[in-house]
mmCIF file of C-alpha atoms in Angstrom:
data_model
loop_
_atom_site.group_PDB
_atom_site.id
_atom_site.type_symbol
_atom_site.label_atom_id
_atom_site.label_comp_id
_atom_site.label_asym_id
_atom_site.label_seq_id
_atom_site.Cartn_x
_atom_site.Cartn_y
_atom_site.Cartn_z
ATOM 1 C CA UNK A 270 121.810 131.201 118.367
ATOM 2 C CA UNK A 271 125.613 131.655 119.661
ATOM 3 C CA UNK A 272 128.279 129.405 118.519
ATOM 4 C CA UNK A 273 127.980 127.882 121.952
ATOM 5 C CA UNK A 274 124.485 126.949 122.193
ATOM 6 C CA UNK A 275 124.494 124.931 118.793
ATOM 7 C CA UNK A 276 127.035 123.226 120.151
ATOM 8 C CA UNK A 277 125.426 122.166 123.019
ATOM 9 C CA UNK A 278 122.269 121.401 121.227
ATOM 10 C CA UNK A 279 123.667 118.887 118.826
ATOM 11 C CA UNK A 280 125.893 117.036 122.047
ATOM 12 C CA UNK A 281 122.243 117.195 124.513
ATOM 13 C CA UNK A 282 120.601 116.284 120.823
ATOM 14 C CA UNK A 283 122.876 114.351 118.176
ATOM 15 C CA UNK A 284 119.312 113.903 115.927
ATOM 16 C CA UNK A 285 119.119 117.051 115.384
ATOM 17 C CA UNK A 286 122.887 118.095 114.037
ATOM 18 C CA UNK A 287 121.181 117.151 110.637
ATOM 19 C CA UNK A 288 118.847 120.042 110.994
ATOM 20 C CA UNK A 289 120.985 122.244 112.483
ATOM 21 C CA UNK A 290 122.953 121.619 109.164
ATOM 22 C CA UNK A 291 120.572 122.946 107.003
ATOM 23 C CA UNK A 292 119.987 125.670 108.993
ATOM 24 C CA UNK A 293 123.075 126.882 108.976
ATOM 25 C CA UNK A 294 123.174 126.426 105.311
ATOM 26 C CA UNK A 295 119.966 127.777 104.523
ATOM 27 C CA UNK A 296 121.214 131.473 107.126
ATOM 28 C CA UNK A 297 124.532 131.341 104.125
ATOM 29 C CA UNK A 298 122.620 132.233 100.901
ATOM 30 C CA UNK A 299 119.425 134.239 100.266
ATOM 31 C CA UNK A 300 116.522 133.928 101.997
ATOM 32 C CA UNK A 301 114.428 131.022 100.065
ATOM 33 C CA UNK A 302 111.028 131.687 99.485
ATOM 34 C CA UNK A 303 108.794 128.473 101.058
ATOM 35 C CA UNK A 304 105.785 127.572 99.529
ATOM 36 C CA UNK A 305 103.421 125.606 102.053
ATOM 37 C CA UNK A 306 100.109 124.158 100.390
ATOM 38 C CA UNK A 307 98.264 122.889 103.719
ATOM 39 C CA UNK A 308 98.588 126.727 105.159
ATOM 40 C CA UNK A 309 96.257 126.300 108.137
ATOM 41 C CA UNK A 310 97.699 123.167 109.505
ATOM 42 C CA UNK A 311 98.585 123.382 113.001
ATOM 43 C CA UNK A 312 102.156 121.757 112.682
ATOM 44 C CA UNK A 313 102.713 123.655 109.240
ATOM 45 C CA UNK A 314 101.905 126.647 111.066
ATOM 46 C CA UNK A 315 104.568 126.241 113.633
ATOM 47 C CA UNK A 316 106.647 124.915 111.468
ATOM 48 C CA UNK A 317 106.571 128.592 109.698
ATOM 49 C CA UNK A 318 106.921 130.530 112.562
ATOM 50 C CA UNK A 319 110.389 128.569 113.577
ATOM 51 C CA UNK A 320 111.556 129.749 110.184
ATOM 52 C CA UNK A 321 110.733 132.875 110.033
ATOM 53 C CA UNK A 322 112.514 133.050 113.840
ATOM 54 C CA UNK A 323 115.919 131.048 112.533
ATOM 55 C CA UNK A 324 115.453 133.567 109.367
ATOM 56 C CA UNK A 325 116.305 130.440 107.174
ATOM 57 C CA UNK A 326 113.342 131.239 104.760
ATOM 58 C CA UNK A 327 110.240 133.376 103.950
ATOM 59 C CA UNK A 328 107.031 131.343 104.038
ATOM 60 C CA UNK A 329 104.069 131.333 101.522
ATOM 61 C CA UNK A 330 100.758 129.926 103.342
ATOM 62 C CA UNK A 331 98.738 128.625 100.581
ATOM 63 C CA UNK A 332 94.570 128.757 101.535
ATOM 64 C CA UNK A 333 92.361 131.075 102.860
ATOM 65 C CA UNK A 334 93.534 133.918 104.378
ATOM 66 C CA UNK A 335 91.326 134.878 107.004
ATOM 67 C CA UNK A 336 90.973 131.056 107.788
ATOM 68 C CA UNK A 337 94.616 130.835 108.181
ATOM 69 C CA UNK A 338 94.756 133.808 110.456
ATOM 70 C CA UNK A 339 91.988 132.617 112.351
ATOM 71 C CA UNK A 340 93.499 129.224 112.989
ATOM 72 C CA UNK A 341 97.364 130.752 114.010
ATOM 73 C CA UNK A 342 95.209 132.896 116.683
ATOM 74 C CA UNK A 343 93.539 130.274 117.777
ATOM 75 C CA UNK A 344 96.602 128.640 118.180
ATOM 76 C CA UNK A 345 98.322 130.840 119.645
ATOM 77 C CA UNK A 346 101.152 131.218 117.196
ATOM 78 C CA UNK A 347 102.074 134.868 115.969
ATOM 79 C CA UNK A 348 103.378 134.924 112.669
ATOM 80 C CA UNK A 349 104.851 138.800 112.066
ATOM 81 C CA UNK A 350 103.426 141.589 109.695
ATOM 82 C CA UNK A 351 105.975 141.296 106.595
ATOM 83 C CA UNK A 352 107.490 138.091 107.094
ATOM 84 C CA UNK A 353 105.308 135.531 105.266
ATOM 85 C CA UNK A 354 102.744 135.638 102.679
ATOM 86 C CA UNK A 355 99.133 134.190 102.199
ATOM 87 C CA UNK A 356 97.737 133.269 98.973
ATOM 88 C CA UNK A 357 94.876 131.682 98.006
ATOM 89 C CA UNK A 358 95.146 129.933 94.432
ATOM 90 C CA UNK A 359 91.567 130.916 93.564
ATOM 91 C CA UNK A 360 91.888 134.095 93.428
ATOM 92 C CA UNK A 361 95.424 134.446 92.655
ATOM 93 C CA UNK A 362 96.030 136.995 89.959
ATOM 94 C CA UNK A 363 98.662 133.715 89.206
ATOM 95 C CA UNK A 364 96.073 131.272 88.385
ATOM 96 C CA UNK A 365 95.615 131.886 84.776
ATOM 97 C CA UNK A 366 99.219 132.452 83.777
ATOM 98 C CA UNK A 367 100.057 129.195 85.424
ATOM 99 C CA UNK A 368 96.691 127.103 84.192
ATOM 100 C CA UNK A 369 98.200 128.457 79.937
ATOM 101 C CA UNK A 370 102.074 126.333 80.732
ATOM 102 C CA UNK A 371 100.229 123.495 82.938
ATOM 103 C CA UNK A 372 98.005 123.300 79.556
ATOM 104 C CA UNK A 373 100.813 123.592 77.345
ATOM 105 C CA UNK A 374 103.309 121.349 79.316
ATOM 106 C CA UNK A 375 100.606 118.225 79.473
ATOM 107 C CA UNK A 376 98.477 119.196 76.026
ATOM 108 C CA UNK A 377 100.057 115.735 74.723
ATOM 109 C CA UNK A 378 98.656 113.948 77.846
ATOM 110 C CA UNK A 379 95.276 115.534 77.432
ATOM 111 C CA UNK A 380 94.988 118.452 79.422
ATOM 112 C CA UNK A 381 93.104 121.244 78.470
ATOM 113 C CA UNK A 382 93.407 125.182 79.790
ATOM 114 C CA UNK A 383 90.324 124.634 81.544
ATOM 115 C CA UNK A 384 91.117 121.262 82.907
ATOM 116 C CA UNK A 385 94.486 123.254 84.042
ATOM 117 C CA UNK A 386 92.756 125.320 85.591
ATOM 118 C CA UNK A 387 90.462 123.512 87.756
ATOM 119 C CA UNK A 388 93.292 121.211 88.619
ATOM 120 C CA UNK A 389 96.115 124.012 89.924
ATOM 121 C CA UNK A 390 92.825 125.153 92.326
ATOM 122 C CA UNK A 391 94.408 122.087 94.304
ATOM 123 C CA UNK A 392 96.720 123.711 96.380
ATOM 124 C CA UNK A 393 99.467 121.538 95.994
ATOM 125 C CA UNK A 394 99.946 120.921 92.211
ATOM 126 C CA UNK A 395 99.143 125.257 92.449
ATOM 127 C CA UNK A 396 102.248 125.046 94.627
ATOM 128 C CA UNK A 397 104.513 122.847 92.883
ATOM 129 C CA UNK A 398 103.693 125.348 89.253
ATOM 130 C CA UNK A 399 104.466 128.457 91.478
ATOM 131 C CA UNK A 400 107.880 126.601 92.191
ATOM 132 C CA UNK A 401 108.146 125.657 88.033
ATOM 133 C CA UNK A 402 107.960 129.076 87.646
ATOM 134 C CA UNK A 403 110.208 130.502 90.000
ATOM 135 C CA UNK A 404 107.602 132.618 92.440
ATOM 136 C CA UNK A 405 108.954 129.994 95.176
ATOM 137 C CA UNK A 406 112.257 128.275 95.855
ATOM 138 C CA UNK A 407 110.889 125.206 97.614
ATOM 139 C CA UNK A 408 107.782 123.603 98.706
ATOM 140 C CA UNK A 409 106.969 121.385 101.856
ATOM 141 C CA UNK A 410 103.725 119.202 101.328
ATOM 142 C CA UNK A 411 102.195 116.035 103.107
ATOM 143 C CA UNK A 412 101.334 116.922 106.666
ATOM 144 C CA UNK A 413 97.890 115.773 105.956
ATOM 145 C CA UNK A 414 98.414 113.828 102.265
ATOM 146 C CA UNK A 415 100.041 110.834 101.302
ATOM 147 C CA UNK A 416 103.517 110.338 99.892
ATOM 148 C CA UNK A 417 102.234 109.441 96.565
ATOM 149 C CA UNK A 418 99.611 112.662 96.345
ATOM 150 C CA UNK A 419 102.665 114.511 97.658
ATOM 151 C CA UNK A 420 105.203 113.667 95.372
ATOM 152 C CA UNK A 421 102.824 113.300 91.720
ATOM 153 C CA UNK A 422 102.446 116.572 91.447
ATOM 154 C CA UNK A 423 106.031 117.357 91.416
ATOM 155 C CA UNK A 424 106.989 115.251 89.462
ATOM 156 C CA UNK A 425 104.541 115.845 87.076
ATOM 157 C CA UNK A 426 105.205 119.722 86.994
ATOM 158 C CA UNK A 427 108.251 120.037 88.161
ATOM 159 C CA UNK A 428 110.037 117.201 86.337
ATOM 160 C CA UNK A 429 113.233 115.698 86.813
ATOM 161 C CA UNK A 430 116.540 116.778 85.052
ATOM 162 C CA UNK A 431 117.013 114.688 81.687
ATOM 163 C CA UNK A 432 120.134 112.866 83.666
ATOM 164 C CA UNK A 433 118.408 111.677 87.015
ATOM 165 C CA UNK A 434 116.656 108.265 86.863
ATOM 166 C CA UNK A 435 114.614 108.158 90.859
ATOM 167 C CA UNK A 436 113.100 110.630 92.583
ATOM 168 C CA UNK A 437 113.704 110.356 96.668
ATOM 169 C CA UNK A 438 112.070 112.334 99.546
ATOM 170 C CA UNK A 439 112.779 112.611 103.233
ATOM 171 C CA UNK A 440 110.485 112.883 106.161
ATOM 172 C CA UNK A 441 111.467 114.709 109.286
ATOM 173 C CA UNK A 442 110.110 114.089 112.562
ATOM 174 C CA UNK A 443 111.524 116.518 115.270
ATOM 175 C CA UNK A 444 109.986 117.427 118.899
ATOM 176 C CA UNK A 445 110.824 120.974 119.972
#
């Protein structure tokens, strides 16, 4: 978008000079890599297919593949060859490798390899352990779950830093 039309998008629409903000940001640095763990949801869906337009990030569809295909067609939404990526936690060459830290990061809390295992086949706490390890930059969950389903996983994956005492989160409603 010219200089001109963001302009006049944040004056017809002051809600959205927040997001515009981040945009902008997120066109400065690298492209982030976007893990989404409800992959065939309608709104996550679009969602994707405005960032892979504004070029802020490259989306990872967590699910089924030929589900999630099925359900953008459907939809009507066209999501370019090379400019996302669809994996499906059970039968992600990842799954292992992640379930052996999950085990060894909660061990003291009880959890075994297997128990790892069956529990990063839930796409979200797969997602948040592909963002621990550094296969994704970011993650956006809870389109369809709670906050607190959202958020446990993170924190109990991801972590906080030793120095931060609250977690916070945001929710975004926008109409385009």
């Amino acid at each position: 978008a010219s200089v001109y039309q963001e302009q006049l998008e944040r004056r017809l629409h002051p809600s959205r000079e927040l997001v515009q903000w981040f945009i902008t940001q997120a066109r400065r640095g690298r492209k982030m890599r976007i893990v989404f763990p409800e992959g065939a949801h309608e709104q996550i869906l679009r969602a994707c297919r405005f960032i892979i337009d504004a070029g802020i990030a490259r989306p990872i569809l967590l699910g089924d593949e030929a589900k999630i295909l099925r359900r953008a067609k459907n939809l009507g939404i066209e999501l370019p060859e090379d400019s996302y990526e669809i994996i499906d936690a059970n039968a992600s060459s990842d799954l292992l490798r992640y379930a052996n830290v999950y085990a060894n990061m909660r061990e003291r809390k009880g959890i075994t390899f297997d128990r790892a295992r069956q529990q990063l086949l839930r796409r979200t706490n797969f997602a948040m352990m592909m963002v621990k390890q550094g296969d994704a930059d970011g993650c956006v969950s809870g389109v369809s779950r709670s906050f607190p389903d959202s958020i446990r996983p993170a924190l109990n994956l991801i972590g906080m830093q030793p120095n931060v005492k609250k977690a916070c989160a945001m929710h975004m409603v926008l109409d385009t």
